[in-house]
Coordinates of C-alpha atoms in Angstrom, one line a residue:
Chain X
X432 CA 8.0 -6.8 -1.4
X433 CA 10.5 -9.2 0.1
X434 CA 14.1 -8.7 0.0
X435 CA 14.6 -12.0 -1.8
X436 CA 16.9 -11.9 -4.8
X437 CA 14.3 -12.9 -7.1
X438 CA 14.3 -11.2 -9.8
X439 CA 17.1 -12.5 -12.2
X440 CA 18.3 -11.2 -15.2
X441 CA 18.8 -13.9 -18.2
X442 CA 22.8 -13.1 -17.7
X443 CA 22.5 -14.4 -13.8
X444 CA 25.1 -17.0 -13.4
X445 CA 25.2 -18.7 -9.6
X446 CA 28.1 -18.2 -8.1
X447 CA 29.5 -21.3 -6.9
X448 CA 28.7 -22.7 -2.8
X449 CA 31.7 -24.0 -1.3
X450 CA 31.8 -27.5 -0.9
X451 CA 34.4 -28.1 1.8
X452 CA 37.1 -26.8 3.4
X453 CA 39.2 -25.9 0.1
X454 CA 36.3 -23.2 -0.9
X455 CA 36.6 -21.5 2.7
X456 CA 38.0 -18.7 1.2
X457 CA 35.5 -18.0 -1.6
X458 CA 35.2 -14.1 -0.2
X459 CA 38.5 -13.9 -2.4
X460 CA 37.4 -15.7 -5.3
X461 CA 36.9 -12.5 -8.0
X462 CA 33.2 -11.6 -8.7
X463 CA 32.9 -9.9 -12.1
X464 CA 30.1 -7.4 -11.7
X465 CA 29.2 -5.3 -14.8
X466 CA 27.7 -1.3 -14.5
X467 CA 25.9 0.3 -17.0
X468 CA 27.1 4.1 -17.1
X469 CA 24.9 6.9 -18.2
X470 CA 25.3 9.6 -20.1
X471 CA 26.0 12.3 -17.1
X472 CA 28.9 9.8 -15.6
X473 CA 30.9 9.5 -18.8
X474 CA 32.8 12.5 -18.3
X475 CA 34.3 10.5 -15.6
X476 CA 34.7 7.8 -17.6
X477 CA 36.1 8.9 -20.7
X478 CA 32.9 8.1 -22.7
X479 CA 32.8 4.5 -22.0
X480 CA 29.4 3.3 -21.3
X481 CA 30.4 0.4 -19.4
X482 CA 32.5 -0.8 -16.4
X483 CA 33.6 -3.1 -14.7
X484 CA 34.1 -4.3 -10.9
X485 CA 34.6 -6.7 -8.4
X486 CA 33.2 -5.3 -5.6
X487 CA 30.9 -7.2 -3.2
X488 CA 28.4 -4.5 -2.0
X489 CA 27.5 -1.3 -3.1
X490 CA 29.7 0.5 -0.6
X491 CA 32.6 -1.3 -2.3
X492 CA 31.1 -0.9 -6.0
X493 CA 31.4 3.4 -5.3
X494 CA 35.0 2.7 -3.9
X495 CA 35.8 0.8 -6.8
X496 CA 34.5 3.1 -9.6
X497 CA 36.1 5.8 -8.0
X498 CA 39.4 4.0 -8.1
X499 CA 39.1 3.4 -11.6
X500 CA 37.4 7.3 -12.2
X501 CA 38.6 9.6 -9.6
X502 CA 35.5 12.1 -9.0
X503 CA 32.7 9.9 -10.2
X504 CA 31.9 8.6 -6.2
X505 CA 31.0 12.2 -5.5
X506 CA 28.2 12.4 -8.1
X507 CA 26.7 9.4 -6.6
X508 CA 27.0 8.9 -2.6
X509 CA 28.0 10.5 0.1
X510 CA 31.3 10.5 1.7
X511 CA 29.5 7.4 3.8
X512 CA 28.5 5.2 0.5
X513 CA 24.6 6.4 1.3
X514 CA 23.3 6.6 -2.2
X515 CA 22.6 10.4 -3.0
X516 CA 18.7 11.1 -3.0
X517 CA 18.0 11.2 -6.8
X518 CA 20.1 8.2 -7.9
X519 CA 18.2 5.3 -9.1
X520 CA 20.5 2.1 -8.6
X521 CA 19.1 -1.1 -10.3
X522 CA 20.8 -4.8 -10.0
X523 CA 19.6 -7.0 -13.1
X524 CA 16.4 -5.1 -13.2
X525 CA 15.6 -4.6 -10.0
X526 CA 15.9 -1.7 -7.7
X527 CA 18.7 -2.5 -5.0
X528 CA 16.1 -1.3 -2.1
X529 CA 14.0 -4.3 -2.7
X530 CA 17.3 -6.3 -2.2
X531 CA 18.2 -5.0 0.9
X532 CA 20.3 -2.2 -0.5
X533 CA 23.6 -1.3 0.7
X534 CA 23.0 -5.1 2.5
X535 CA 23.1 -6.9 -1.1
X536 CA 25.9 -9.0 -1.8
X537 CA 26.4 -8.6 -5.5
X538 CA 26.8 -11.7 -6.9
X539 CA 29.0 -13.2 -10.3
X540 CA 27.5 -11.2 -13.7
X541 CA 25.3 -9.3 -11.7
X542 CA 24.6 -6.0 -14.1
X543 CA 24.1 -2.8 -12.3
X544 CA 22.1 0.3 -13.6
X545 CA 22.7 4.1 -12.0
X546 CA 19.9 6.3 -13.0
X547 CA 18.3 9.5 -12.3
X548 CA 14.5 9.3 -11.1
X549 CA 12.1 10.1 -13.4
X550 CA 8.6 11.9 -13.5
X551 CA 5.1 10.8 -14.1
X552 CA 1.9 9.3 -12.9
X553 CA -1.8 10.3 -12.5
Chain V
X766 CA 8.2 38.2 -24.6
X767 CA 9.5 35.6 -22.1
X768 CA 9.6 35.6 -18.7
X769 CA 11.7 32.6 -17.8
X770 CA 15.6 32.6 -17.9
X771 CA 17.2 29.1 -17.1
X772 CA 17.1 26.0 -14.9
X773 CA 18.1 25.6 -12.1
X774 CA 18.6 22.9 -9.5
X775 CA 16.2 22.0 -6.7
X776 CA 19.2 20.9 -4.2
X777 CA 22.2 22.4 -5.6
X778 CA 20.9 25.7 -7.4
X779 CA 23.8 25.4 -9.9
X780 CA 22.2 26.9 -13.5
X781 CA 21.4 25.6 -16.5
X782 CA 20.7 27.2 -19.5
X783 CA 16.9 26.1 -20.7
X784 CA 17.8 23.2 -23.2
X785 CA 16.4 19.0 -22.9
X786 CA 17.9 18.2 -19.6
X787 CA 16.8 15.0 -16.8
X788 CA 18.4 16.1 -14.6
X789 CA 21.1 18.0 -12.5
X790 CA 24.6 16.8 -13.4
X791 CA 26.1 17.1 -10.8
X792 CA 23.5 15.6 -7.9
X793 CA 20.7 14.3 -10.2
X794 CA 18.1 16.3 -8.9
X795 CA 14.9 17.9 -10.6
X796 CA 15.6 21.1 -12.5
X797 CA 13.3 24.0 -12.2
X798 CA 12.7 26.4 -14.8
X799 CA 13.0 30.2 -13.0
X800 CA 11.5 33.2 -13.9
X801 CA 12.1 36.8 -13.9
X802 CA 9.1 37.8 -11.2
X803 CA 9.7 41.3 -10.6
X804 CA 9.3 42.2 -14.1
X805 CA 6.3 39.8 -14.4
X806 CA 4.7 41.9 -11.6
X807 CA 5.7 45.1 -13.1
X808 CA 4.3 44.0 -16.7
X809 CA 1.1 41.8 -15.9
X810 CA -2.0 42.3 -14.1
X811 CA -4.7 40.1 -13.0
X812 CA -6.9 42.5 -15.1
X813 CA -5.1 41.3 -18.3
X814 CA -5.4 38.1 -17.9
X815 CA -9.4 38.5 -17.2
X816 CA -9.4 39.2 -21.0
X817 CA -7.8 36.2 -22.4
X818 CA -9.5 33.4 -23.8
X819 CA -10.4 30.3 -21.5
X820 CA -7.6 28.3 -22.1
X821 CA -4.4 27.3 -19.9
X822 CA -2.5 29.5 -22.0
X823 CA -4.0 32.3 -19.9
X824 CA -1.2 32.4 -17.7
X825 CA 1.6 31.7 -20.8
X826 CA 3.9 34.1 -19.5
X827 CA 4.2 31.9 -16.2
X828 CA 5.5 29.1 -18.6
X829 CA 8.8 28.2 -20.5
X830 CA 7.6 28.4 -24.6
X831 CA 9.9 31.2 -26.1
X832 CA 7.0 31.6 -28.8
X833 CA 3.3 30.6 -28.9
X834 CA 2.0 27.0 -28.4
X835 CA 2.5 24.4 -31.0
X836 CA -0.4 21.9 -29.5
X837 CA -2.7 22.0 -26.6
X838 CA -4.0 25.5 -27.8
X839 CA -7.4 24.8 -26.2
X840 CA -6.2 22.9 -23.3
X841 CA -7.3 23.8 -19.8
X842 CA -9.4 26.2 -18.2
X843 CA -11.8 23.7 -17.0
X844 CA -14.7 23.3 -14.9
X845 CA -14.7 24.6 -11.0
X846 CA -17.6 23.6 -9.7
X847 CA -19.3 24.2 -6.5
X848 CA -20.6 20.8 -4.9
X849 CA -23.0 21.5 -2.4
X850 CA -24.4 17.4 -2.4
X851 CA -21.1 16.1 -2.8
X852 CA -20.4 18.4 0.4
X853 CA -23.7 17.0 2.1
X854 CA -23.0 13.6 1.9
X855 CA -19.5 14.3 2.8
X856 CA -19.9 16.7 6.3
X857 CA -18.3 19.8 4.8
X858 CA -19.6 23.4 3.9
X859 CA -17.7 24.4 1.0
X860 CA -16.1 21.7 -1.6
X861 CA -15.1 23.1 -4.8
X862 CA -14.0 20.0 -7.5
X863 CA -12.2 21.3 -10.1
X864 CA -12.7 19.2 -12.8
X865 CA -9.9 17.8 -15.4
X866 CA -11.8 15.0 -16.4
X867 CA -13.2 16.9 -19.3
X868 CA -9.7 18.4 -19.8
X869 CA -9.0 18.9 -23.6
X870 CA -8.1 16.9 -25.5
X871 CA -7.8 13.5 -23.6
X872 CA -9.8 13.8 -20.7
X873 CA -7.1 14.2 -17.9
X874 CA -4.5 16.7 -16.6
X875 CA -1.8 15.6 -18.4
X876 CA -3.2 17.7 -21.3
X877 CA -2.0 20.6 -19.6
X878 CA 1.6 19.0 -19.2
X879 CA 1.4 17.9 -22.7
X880 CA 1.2 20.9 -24.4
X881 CA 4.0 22.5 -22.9
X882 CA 6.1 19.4 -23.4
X883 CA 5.4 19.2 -26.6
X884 CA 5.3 22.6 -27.7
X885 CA 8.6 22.7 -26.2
X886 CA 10.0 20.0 -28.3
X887 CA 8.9 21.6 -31.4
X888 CA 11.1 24.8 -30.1
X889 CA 14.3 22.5 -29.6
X890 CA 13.9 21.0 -32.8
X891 CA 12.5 17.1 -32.1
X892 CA 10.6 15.3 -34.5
X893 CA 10.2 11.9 -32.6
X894 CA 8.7 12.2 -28.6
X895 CA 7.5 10.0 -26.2
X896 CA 6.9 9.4 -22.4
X897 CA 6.5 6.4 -20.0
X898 CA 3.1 6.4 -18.7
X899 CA 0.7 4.9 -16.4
X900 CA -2.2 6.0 -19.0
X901 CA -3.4 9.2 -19.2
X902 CA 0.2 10.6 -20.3
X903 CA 0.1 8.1 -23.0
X904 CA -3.2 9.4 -24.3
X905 CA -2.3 13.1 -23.8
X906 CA 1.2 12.2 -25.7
X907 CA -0.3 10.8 -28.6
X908 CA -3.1 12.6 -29.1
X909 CA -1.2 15.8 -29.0
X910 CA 1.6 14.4 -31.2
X911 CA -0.7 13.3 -33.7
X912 CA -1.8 16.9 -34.0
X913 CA 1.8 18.3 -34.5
X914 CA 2.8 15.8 -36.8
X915 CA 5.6 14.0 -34.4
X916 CA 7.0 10.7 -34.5
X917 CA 5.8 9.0 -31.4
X918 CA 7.1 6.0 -29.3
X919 CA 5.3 5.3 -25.5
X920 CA 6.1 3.2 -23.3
X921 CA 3.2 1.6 -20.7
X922 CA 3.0 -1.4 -18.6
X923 CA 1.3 -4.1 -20.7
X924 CA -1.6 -4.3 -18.1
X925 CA -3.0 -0.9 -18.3
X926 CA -6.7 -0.9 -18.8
X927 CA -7.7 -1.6 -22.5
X928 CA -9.3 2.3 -22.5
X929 CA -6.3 3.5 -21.9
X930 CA -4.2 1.3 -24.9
X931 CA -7.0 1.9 -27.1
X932 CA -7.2 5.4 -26.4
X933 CA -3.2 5.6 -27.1
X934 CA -3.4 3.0 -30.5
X935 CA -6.1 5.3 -32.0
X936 CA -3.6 8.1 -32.7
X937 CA -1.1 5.9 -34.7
X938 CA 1.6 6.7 -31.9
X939 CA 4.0 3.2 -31.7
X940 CA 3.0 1.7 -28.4
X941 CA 5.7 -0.2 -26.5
X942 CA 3.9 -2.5 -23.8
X943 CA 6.1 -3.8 -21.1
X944 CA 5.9 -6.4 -19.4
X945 CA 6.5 -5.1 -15.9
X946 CA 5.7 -2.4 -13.8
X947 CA 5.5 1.4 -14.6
X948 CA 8.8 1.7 -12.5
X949 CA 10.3 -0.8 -14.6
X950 CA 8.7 0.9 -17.8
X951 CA 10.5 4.2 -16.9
X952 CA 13.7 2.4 -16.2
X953 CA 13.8 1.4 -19.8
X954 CA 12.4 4.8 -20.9
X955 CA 15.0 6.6 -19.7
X956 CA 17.8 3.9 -21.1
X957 CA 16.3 4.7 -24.5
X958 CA 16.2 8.8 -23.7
X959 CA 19.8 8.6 -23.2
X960 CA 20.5 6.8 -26.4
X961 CA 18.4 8.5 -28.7
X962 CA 17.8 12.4 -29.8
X963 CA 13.8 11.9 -28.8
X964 CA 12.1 14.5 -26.5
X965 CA 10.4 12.6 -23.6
X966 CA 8.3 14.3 -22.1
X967 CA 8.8 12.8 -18.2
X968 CA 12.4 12.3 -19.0
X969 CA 14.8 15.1 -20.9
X970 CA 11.7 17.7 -21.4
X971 CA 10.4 17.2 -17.7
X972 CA 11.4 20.5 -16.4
X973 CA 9.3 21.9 -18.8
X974 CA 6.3 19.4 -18.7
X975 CA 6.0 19.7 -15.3
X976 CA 5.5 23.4 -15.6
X977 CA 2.3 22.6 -17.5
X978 CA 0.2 21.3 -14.0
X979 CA 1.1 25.0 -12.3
X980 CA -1.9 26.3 -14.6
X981 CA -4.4 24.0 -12.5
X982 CA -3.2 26.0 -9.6
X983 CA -3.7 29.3 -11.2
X984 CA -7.3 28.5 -12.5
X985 CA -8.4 26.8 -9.2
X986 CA -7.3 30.4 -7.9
X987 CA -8.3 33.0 -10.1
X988 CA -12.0 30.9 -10.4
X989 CA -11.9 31.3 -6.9
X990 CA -12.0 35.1 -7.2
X991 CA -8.3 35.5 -7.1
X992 CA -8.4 33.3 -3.5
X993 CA -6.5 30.3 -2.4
X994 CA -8.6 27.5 -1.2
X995 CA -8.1 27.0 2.6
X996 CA -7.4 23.2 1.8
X997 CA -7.0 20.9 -1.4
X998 CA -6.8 17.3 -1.7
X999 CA -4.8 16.0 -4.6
X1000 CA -3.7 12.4 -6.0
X1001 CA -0.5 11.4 -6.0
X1002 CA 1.5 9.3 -8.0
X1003 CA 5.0 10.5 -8.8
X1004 CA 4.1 13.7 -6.7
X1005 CA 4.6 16.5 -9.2
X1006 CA 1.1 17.6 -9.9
X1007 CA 1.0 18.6 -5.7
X1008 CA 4.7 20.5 -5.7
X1009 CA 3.5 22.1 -8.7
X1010 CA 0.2 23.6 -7.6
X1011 CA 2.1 24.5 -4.5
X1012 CA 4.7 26.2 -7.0
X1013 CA 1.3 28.0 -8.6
X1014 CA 0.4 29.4 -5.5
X1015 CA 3.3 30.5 -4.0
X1016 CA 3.7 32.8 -7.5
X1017 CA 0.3 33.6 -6.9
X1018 CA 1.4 35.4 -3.9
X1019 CA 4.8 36.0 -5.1
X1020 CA 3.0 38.0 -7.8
X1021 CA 0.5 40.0 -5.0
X1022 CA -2.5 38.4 -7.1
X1023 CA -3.9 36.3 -4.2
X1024 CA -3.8 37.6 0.0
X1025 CA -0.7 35.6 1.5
X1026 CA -2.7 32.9 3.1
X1027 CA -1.1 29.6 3.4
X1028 CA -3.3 26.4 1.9
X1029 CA -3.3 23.2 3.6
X1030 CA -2.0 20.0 0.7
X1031 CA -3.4 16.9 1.4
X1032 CA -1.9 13.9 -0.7
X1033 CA -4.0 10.7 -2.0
X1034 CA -2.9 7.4 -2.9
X1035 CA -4.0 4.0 -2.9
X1036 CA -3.1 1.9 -0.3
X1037 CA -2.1 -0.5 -2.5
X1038 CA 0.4 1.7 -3.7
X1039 CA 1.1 4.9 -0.9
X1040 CA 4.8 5.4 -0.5
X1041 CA 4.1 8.9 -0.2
X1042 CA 1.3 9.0 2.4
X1043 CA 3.2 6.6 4.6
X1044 CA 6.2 8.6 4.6
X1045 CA 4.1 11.6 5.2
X1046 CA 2.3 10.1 8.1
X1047 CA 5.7 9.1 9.8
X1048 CA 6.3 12.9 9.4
X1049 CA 9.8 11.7 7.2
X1050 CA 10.8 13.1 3.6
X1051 CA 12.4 10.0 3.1
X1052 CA 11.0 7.7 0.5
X1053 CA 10.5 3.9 0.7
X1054 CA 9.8 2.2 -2.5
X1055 CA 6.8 -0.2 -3.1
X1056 CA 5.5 -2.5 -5.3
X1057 CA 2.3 -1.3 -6.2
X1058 CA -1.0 -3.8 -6.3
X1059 CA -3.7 -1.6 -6.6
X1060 CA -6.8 -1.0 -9.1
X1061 CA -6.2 2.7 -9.0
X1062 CA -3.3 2.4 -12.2
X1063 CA -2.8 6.0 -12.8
X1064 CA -1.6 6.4 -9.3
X1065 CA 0.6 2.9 -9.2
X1066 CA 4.1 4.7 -9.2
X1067 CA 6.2 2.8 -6.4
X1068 CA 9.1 5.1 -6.7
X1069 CA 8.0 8.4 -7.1
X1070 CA 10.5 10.9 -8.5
X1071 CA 8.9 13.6 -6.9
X1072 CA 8.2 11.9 -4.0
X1073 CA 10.5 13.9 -1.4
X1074 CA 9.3 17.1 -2.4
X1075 CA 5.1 16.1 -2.5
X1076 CA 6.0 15.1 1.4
X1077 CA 7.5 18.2 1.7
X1078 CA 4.6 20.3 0.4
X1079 CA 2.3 18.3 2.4
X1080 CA 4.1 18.5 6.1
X1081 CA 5.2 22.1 5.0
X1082 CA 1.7 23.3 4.8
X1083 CA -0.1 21.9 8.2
X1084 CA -1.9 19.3 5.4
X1085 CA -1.5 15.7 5.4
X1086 CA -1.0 12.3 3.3
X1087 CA -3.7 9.2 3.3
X1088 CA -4.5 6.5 1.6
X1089 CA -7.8 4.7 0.7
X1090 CA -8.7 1.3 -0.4
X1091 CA -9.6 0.1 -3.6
X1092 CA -13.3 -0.8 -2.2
X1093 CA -13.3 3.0 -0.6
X1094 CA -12.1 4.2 -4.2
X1095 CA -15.0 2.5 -6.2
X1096 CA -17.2 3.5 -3.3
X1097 CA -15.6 7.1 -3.9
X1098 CA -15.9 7.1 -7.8
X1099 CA -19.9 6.1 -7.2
X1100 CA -20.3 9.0 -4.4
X1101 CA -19.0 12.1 -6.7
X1102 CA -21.1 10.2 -10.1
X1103 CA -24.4 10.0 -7.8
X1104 CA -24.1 13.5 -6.1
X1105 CA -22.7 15.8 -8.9
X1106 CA -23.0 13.9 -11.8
X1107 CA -19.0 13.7 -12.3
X1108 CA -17.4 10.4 -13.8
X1109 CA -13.8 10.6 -12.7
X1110 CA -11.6 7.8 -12.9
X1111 CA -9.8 5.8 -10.1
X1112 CA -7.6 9.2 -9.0
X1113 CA -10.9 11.0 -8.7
X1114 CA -12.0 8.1 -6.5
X1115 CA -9.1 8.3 -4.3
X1116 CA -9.2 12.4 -4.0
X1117 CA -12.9 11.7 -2.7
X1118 CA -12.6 8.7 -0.4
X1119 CA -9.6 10.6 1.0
X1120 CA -11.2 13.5 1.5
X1121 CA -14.0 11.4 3.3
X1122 CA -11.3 9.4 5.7
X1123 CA -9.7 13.4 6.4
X1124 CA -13.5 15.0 7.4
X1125 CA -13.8 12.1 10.3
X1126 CA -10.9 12.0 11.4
X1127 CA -10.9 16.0 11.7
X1128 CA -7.8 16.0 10.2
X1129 CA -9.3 18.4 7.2
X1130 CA -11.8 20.9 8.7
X1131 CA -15.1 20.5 7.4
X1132 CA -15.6 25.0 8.0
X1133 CA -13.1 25.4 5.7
X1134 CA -13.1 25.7 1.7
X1135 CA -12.1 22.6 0.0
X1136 CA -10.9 21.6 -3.3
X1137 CA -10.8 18.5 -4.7
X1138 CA -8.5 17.9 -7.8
X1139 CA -10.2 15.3 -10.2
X1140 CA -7.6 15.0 -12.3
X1141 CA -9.2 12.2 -15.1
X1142 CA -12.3 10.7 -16.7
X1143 CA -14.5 7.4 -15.9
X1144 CA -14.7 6.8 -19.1
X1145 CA -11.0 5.4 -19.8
X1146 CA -11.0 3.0 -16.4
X1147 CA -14.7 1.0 -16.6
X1148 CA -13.5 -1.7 -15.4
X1149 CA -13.2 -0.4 -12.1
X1150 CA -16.6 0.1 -11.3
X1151 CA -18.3 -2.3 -13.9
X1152 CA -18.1 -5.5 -11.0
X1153 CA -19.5 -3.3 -8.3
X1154 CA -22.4 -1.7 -10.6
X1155 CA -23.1 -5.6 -11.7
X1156 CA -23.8 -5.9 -8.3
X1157 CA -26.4 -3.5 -7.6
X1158 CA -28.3 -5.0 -10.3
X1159 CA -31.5 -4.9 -8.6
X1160 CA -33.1 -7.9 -11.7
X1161 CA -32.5 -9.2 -14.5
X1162 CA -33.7 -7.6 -18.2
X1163 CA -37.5 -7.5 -18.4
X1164 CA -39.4 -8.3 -21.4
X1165 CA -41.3 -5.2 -22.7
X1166 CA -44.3 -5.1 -21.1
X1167 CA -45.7 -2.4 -18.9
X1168 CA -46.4 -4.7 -15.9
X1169 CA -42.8 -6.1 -16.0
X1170 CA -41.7 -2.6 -15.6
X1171 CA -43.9 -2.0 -12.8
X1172 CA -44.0 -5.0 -11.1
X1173 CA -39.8 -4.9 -10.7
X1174 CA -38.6 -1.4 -10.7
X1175 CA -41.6 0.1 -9.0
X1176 CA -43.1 -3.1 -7.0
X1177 CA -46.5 -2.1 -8.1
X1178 CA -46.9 -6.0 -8.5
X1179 CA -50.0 -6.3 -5.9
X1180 CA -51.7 -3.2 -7.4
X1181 CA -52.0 -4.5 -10.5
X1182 CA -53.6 -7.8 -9.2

């Protein structure tokens, strides 16, 4: 139950350790995170069932989607970035809380999921 | 003649009309089906439904079909059963179990849920169904599609116990195993449900599936003598089954058909999978999820949709959340088998055991009426209990001769000297 990033999805590439002095500024190099939309976010989206982003936390992944779909952030954070109670948010299969949540720094092809719970058990 | 009028949000009360829904669109959260209770208390009396036959569809016109069931028509009404050595062995006075284990026609709860669900998704017009399940909901599923002639796809972590795959295969229903956990199964359950025109029961038809566990509140209560219990102890896994009877109740009184008394909830889980009982013991709503490792299968949900609201029932009531061991939950299953002759499966064990931990600690009064919800059968999880049984093993298989008999099951060795 660690908060290691070790589930990987097949996609995962590494994003690339600076070396030296010339990487230094690799906070600006352009991640390219993908996000899965589903069905009750396309109206924001204009039906498209993916997106893009290159934000490097979830905080920044809301600001981002909203910038490309004013009105989705609402539907899935608070005014904060806290994640709203019933969305599910998965990074390459694996539920962002076991990462360390909004402390995960996405990494290069990481594919996000947004999800409502679901029932069952017992 | 329906009773029930639309959906409606848990957080945000914003309405739905009553069609295949997950969830609230604007905040995501579960969507409860409301009824019209003024009329229902003008039009039905507890004397009506005295005359019914014993099934769950007793109490049909607290639950969302527009006409009459498609499956499940002989679902419910089961066993409540007074258990005065269980009782013994445990401390108390007065422990009702009310027994699901011989639920029709799969042995658990989740026939109840099932037969709503799916005579729900006959009304909306879906020939293919399905569910993500930690077991019994697989069984129930297919079973109960089998009978109504759906098309039927379920989705279960590959490492369920074989009773449970076998008991899903038998029914010709397409069984998708997974390899992963059952939060990982729903993940991928509900990717499918929003690409494809199936009815899944926990995902799109949940509102109404859920609906199905209120009638093991209203039997536990009217087999009571129209009475609530004082306290009830029921597994958790996603939660539902304990917001649900608590839904039951409060219609109950809603309804005037049971005094206004309040009844203590007490939630079970494994400890190898409680993110419900540890949230409930910091006194917080708040859910952490876990990664379950635990015997007790039909309970490992590490993010439990329902979660928020079980803790809620719980704290609101004056009740409580623990958690037992998987020894204390074989040791649990063996107590209820050797006092009342019940075989539940690992929930049952968990109800007991917890309801053992509660009685010392004084934390569930032992004057009080108790029910225990055993909510599945032995028969589908043998595996639990087979290593410990082995154990006990007092010898090895005798020849068959009198004397053999004697000398090791009734150490008449010297007599017969």
């Amino acid at each position: 139950m660690g908060k290691g990033k070790t589930h990987r999805g097949p996609l995962r590439r590494q994003r690339a350790k600076p070396l030296n002095s010339e990487w230094q500024h690799v906070s600006e190099v352009l991640l390219a995170i993908t996000i899965r939309i589903p069905p009750p976010l396309r109206k924001f989206t204009g039906g498209a069932e993916v997106a893009e982003s290159d934000a490097t936390n979830l905080t920044g992944l809301f600001e981002s989607l909203e910038r490309q779909f004013p009105g989705i952030k609402k539907a899935l954070c608070a005014e904060d970035g806290t994640p709203h109670r019933f969305v599910n948010i998965y990074v390459n299969d694996e539920d962002i809380r076991f990462l360390g949540g909004a402390g995960y720094a996405f990494e290069d092809g990481d594919e996000v999921l947004l999800i409502p719970a679901i029932a069952g058990g017992v | 003649m329906n009773y029930h009028s639309h959906l409606k949000c848990r957080e945000c009360s914003r309405r739905y009309p009553i069609e295949p829904m997950a969830a609230c669109e604007e905040c995501w959260a579960p969507l409860e089906v409301v009824y019209d209770y003024d009329r229902l208390r003008a039009e039905i009396s507890r004397d009506a439904i005295a005359h019914r036959p014993p099934t769950m569809w007793r109490y049909h016109e607290l639950l969302p079909l527009t006409g009459e069931p498609y499956v499940g028509t002989s679902t419910g009404f089961t066993p409540l059963a007074l258990a005065p050595r269980l009782a013994r062995a445990l401390g108390a006075r007065e422990v009702y179990l009310k027994n699901d284990a011989v639920n029709f026609p799969t042995l658990s709860f989740k026939d109840r849920v099932v037969a709503v669900a799916l005579s729900k998704a006959r009304e909306f017009g879906f020939d293919t169904v399905g569910c993500s399940s930690t077991g019994n909901l697989a069984n129930a599923v297919a079973a109960q599609a089998a009978r109504g002639g759906f098309k039927t796809f379920i989705f279960v972590p590959a490492d369920l116990e074989p009773e449970k795959i076998i008991g899903t295969e038998i029914y010709g229903a397409t069984l998708v195993q997974i390899n992963g956990n059952y939060d990982q199964v729903n993940r991928l359950c509900s990717e499918i449900a929003q690409k494809y025109s199936w009815g899944i029961v926990n995902v799109n038809l949940r509102s109404y599936y859920s609906e199905g566990s209120k009638t093991f509140g209203y039997e536990v209560a009217e087999q009571l003598g129209w009475r609530l219990p004082q306290n009830i102890v029921v597994p958790m896994a996603g939660g539902s089954l304990i917001t649900k009877i608590n839904k039951a109740f409060h219609e109950l009184r809603q309804l005037g058909w049971v005094e206004p008394h309040g009844t203590k909830f007490f939630g079970a889980q494994a400890t190898g999978c409680s993110p419900i009982t540890t949230a409930a013991k910091k006194g917080i709503a708040e859910i952490e999820p876990q990664k379950p490792r635990t015997i007790v299968k039909s309970l490992a949900i590490g993010n439990p949709a329902d979660g928020y609201y079980a803790v809620k029932t719980i704290l609101g009531s004056g009740g409580a959340g623990e958690d037992a061991s998987d020894e204390e939950v074989v040791e649990g299953i063996r107590l209820l088998a050797e006092t009342e002759g019940i075989f539940a499966e690992t929930a049952g064990g968990v109800a007991v055991a917890v309801a053992r931990k509660l009685i010392e600690q004084r934390r569930l009064n032992p004057d009080e009426s108790i029910v225990l919800a055993i909510t599945g059968n032995g028969m589908k999880t043998l595996g639990a209990v087979s290593g410990a049984l082995r154990d006990a093993h007092r010898s090895a298989a005798i020849r068959p001769k009198l004397a053999e008999f004697e000398e090791n099951y009734l150490g008449l060795a010297s007599a017969r000297a």
